Tab-separated table of C-alpha atoms and ligand atoms in Angstrom:
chain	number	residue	atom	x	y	z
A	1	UNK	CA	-16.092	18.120	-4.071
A	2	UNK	CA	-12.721	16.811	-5.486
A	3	UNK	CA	-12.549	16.226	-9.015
A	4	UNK	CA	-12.238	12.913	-10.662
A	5	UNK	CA	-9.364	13.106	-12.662
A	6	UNK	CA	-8.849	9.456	-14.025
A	7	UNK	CA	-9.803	5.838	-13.834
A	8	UNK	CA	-7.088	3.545	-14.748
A	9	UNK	CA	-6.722	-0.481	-14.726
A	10	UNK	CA	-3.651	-2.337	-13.717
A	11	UNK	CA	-1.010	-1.817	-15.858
A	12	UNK	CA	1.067	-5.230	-15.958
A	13	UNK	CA	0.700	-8.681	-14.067
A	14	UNK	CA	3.590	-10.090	-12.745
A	15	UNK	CA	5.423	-11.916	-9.792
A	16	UNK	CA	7.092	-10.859	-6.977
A	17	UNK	CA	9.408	-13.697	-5.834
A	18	UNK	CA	7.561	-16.805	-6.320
A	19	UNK	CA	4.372	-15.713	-3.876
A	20	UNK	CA	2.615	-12.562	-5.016
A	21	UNK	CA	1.046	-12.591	-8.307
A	22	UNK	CA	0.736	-9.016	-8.239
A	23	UNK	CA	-1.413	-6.578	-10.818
A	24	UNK	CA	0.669	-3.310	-10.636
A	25	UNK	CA	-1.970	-0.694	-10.291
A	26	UNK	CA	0.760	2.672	-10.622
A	27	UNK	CA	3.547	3.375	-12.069
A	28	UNK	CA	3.440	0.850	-14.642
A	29	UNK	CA	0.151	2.369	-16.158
A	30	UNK	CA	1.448	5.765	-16.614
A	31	UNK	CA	-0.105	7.101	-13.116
A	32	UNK	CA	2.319	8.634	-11.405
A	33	UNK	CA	1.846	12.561	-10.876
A	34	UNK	CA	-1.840	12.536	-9.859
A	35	UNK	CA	-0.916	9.843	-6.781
A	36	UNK	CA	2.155	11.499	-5.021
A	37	UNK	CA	3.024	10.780	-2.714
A	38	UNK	CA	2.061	7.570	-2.910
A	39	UNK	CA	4.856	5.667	-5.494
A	40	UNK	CA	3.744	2.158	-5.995
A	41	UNK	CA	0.887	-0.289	-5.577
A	42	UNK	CA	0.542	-3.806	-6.190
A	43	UNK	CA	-2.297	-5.755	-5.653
A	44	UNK	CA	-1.826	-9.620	-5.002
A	45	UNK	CA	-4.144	-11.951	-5.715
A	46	UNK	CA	-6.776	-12.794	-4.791
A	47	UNK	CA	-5.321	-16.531	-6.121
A	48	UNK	CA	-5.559	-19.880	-4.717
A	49	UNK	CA	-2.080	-21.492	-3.671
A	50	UNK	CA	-1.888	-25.286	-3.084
A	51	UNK	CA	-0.494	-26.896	0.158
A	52	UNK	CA	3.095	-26.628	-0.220
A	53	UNK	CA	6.207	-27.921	2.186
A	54	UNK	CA	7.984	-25.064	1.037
A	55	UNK	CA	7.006	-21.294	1.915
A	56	UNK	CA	6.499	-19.061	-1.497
A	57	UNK	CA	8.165	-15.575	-1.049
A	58	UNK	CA	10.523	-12.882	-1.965
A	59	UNK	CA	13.802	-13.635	-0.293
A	60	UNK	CA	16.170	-11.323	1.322
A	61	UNK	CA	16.201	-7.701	-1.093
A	62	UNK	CA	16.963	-4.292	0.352
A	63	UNK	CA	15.066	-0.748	0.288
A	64	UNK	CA	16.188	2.605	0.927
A	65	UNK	CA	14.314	5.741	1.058
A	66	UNK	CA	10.868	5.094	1.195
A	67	UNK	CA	8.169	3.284	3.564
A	68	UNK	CA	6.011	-0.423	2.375
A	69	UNK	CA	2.936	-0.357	3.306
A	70	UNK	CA	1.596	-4.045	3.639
A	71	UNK	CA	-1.823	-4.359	3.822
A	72	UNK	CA	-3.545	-8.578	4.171
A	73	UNK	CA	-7.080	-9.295	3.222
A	74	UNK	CA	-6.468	-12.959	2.602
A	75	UNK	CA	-3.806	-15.640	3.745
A	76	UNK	CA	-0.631	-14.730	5.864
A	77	UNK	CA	2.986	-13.186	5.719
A	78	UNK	CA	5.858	-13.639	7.430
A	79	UNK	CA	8.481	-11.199	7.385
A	80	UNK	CA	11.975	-10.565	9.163
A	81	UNK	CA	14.602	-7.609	8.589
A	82	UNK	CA	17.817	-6.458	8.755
A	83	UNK	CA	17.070	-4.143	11.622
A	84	UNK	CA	15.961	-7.376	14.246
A	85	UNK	CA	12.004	-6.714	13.557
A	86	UNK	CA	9.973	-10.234	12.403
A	87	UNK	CA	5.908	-10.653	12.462
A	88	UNK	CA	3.324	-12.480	10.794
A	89	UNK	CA	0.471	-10.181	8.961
A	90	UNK	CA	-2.885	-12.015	9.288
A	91	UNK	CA	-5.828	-10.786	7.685
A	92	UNK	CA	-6.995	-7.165	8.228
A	93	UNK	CA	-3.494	-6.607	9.918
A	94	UNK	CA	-1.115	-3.919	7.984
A	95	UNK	CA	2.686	-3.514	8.235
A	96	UNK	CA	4.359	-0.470	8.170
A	97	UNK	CA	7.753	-0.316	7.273
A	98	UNK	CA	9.850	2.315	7.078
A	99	UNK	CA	12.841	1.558	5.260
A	100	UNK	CA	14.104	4.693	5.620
A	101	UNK	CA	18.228	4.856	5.391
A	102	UNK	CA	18.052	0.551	4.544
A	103	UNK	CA	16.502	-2.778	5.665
A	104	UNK	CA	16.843	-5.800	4.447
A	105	UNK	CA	14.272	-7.682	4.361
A	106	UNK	CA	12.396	-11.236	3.127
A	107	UNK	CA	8.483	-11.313	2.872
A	108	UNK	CA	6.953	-15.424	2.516
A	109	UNK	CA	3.805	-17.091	2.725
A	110	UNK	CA	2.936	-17.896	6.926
A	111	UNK	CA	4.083	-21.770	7.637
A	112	UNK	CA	0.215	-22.732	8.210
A	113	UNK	CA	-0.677	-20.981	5.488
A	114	UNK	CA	1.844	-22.190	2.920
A	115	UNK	CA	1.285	-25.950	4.681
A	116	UNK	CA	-2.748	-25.825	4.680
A	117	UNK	CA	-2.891	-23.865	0.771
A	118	UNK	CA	-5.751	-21.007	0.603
A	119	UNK	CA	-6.672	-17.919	-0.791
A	120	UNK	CA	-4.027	-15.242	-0.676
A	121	UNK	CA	-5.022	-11.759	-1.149
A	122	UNK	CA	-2.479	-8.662	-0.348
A	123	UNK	CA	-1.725	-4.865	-1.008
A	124	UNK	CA	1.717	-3.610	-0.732
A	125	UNK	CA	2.113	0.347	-1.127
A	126	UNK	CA	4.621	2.431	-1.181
A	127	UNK	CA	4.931	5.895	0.439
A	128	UNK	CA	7.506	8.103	-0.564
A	129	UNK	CA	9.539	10.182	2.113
A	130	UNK	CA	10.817	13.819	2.328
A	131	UNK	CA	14.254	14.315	1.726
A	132	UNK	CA	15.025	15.238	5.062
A	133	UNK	CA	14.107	11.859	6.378
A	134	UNK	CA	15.319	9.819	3.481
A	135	UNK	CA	18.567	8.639	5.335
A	136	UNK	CA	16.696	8.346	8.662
A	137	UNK	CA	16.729	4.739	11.004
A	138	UNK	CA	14.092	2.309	9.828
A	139	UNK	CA	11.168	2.033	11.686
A	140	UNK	CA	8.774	-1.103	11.861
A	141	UNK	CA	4.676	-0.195	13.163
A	142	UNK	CA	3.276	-3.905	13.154
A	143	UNK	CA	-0.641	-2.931	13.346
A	144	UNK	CA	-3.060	-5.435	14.373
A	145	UNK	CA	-6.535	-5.379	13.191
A	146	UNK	CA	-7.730	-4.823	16.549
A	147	UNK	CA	-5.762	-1.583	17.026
A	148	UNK	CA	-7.795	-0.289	13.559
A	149	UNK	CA	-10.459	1.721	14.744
A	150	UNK	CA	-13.612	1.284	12.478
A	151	UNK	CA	-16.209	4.113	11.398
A	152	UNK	CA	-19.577	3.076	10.856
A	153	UNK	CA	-20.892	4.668	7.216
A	154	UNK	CA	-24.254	3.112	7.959
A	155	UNK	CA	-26.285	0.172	6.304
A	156	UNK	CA	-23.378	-2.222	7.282
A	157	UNK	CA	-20.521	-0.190	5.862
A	158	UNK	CA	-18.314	1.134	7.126
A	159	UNK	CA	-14.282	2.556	6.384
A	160	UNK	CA	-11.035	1.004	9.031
A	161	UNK	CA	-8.667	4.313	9.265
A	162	UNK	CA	-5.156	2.852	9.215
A	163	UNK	CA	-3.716	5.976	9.210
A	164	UNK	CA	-4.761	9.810	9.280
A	165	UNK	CA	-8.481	10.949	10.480
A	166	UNK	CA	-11.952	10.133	8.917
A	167	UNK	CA	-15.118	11.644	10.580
A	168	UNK	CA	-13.040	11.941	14.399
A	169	UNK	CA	-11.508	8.714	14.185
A	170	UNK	CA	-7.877	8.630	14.218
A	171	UNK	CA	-5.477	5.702	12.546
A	172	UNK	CA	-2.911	4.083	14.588
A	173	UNK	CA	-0.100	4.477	11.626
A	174	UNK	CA	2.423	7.354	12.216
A	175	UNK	CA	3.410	8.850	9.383
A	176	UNK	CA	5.964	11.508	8.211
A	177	UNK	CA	4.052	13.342	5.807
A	178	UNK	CA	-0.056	13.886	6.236
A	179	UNK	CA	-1.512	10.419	4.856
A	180	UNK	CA	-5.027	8.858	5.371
A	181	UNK	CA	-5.440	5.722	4.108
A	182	UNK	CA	-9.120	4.076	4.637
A	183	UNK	CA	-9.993	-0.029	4.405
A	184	UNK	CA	-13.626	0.815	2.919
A	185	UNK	CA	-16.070	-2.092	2.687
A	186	UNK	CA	-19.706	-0.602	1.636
A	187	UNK	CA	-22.810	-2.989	1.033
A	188	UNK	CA	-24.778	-2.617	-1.951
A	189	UNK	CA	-26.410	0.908	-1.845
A	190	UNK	CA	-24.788	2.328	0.213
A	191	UNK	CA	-24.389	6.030	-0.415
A	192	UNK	CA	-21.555	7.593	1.873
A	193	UNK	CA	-19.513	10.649	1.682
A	194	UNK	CA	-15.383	11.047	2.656
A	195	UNK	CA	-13.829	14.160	3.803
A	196	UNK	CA	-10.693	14.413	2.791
A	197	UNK	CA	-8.659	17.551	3.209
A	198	UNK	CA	-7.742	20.175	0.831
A	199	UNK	CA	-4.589	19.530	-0.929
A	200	UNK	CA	-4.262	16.048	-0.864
A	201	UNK	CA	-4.331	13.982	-4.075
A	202	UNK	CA	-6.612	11.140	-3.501
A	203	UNK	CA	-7.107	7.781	-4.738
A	204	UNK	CA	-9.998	5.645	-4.773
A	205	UNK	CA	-8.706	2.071	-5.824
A	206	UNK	CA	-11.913	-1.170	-6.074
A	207	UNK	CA	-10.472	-4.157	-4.936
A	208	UNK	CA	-13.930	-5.696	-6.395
A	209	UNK	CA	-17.084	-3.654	-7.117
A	210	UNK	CA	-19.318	-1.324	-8.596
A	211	UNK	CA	-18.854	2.284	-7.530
A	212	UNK	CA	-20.404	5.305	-8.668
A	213	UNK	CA	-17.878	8.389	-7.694
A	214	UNK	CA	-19.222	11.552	-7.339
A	215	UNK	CA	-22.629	10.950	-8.697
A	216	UNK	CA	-20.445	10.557	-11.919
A	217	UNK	CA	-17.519	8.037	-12.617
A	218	UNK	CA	-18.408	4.503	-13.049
A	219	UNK	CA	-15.564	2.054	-11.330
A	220	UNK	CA	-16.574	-1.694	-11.956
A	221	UNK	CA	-15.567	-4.960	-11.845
A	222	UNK	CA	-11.787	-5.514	-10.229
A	223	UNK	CA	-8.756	-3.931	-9.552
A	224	UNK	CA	-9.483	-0.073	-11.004
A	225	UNK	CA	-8.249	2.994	-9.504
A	226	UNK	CA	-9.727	6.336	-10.004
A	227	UNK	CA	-7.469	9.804	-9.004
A	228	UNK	CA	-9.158	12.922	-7.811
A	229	UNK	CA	-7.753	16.577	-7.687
A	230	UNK	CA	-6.341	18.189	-4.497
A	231	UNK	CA	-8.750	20.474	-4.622
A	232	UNK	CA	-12.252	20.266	-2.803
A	233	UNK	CA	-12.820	17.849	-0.088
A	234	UNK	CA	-15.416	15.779	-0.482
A	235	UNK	CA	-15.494	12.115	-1.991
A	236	UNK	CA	-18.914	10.911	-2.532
A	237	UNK	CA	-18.733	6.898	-3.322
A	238	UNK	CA	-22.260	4.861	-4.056
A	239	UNK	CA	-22.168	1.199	-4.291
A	240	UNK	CA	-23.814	-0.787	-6.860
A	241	UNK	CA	-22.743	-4.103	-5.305
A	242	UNK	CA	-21.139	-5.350	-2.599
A	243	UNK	CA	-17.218	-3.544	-2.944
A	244	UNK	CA	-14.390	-3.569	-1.208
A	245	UNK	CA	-12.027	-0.339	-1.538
A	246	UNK	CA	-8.598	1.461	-0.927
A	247	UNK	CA	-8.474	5.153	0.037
A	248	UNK	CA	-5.602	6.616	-0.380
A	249	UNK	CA	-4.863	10.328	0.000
A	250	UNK	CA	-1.681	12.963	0.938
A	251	UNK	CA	-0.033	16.063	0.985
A	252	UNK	CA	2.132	15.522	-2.602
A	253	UNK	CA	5.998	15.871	-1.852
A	254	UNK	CA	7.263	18.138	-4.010
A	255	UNK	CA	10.795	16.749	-4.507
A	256	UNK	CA	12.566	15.197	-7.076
A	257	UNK	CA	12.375	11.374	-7.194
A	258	UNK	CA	15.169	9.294	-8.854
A	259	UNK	CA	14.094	5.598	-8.554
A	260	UNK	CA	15.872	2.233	-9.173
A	261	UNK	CA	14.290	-0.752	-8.573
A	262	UNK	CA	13.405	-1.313	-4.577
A	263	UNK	CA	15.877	2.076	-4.028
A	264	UNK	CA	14.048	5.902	-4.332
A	265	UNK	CA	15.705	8.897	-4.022
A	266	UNK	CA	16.452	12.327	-4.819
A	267	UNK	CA	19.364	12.122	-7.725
A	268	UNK	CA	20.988	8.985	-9.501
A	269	UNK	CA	24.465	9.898	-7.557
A	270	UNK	CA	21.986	8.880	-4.439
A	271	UNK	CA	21.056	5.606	-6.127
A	272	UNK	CA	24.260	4.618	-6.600
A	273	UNK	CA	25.316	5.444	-3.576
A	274	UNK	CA	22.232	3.322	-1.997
A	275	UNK	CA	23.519	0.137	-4.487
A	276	UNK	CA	27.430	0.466	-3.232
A	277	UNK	CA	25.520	0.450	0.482
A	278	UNK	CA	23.722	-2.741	-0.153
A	279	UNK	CA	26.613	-4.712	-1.664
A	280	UNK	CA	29.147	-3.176	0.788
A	281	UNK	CA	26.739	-4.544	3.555
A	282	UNK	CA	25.748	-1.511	5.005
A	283	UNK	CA	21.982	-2.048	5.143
A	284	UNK	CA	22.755	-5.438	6.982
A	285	UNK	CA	21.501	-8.705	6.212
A	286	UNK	CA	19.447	-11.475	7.839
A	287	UNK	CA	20.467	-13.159	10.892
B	301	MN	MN1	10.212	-5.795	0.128
């Protein structure tokens, strides 16, 4: 069995642009380490946005080095790049981005949605890459929910494998690096158990919930993320109430990260080097 190693909360609550009131669930708590390879997550929402004329967003911004991971629960987003890719995530749809060398990109509210008002309710992740495939060509996977095969955990649960393998079923998201990540909805007492392999650090984040982990941990209420140790495989979950989870595990990458807002490398002379890209136009701009 893996071992629990923490249980944080989010550590600030801010905006992205003027759409995603985001609670920042790593770095900005201190967990960094115990979720590589994973970098960032912020969870939007779940808040209720009036009927507007006027989309809520983040406008055009570039990345470099890295992949977002945009996962919908709730309300809709429309997003166009640099590199000629545009979609609209609707709920239980995920976008995966690879920024890879550079995009530039703008993420708003859906017209219907922004013009009817609702619930919004996102994840955005982000995976780090090697350093081998840092300076690669973006790459755009938009997955809909119907390509997300679903694995039935019994007692109306059951866990949507976006990417890697859980119990046979495979994830549609290619990845560079070994990743599962799981969309895990169990009813209330449910008791299931994940296999996750040896050697991937693992994260069990409740969207809303009561979990027990590993016959153990307590994880209650909203927006909490526990870490457990690459060792062991096996991730034991029991719900007390209804919940809605995030599993997140991979191989760590083992390089050295230098980071600058939506840029992460390997060394600052990288970063810098990514910054005179973006303003020299080299990661394009929108048409
Ligand atoms: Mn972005």
């Amino acid at each position: 069995m893996k071992k629990v190693l923490g249980v944080y909360g989010p550590g600030s609550n801010h905006w992205v642009g003027d759409g995603f009131p985001v609670r920042n669930m790593f770095p900005s708590n201190g967990l960094k380490d115990e979720i590589n390879p994973f970098l960032m997550l912020d969870y939007a929402g779940p808040s209720y946005f009036e009927p507007s004329k006027k989309s809520h967003g983040v406008g055009e911004h570039p990345h470099r080095g890295f992949e977002t991971v945009t996962i919908a629960y709730q309300g809709a987003v429309e997003h166009r790049d640099s590199a000629g890719n545009a979609g609209v995530i609707f709920p239980g749809d995920v976008q995966w981005m690879t920024a890879a060398s550079g995009v530039v990109h703008e993420e708003m509210h859906e017209k219907e949605f922004a013009k009817n008002g609702g619930t919004f309710e996102m994840i955005q992740l982000w995976v780090n890459l090697p350093k081998t495939v840092k300076m690669s060509k973006p790459r755009y996977q938009g997955i809909t929910k119907e390509q997300i095969p679903s694995v039935d955990l019994g007692n109306d649960s059951y866990a949507r494998v976006i990417a890697g393998e859980l119990h046979g079923a495979r994830g549609p998201a290619i990845t560079f690096t070994p990743i599962n990540l799981f969309d895990v909805r169990l009813a209330v007492g449910s008791k299931v158990e994940l296999r996750i392999p040896e050697g991937h650090y693992t994260g069990v984040f409740v969207l809303k919930g009561d979990i027990v982990l590993n016959g153990v941990d307590s994880i209650k209420g909203e927006a909490r993320i526990a870490t457990l140790s690459p060792e062991g495989e096996l991730v034991a979950l029991e719900a007390k109430e209804d919940s809605t989870l995030l599993v997140l595990s991979g191989e760590p990458i083992n390089e050295p990260v230098f980071s600058y807002g939506p840029f992460v490398m390997n060394t600052r002379d990288e970063i810098m080097q990514a910054v005179r890209d973006y303003n020299d136009g080299k990661m394009g701009h929108l048409a």
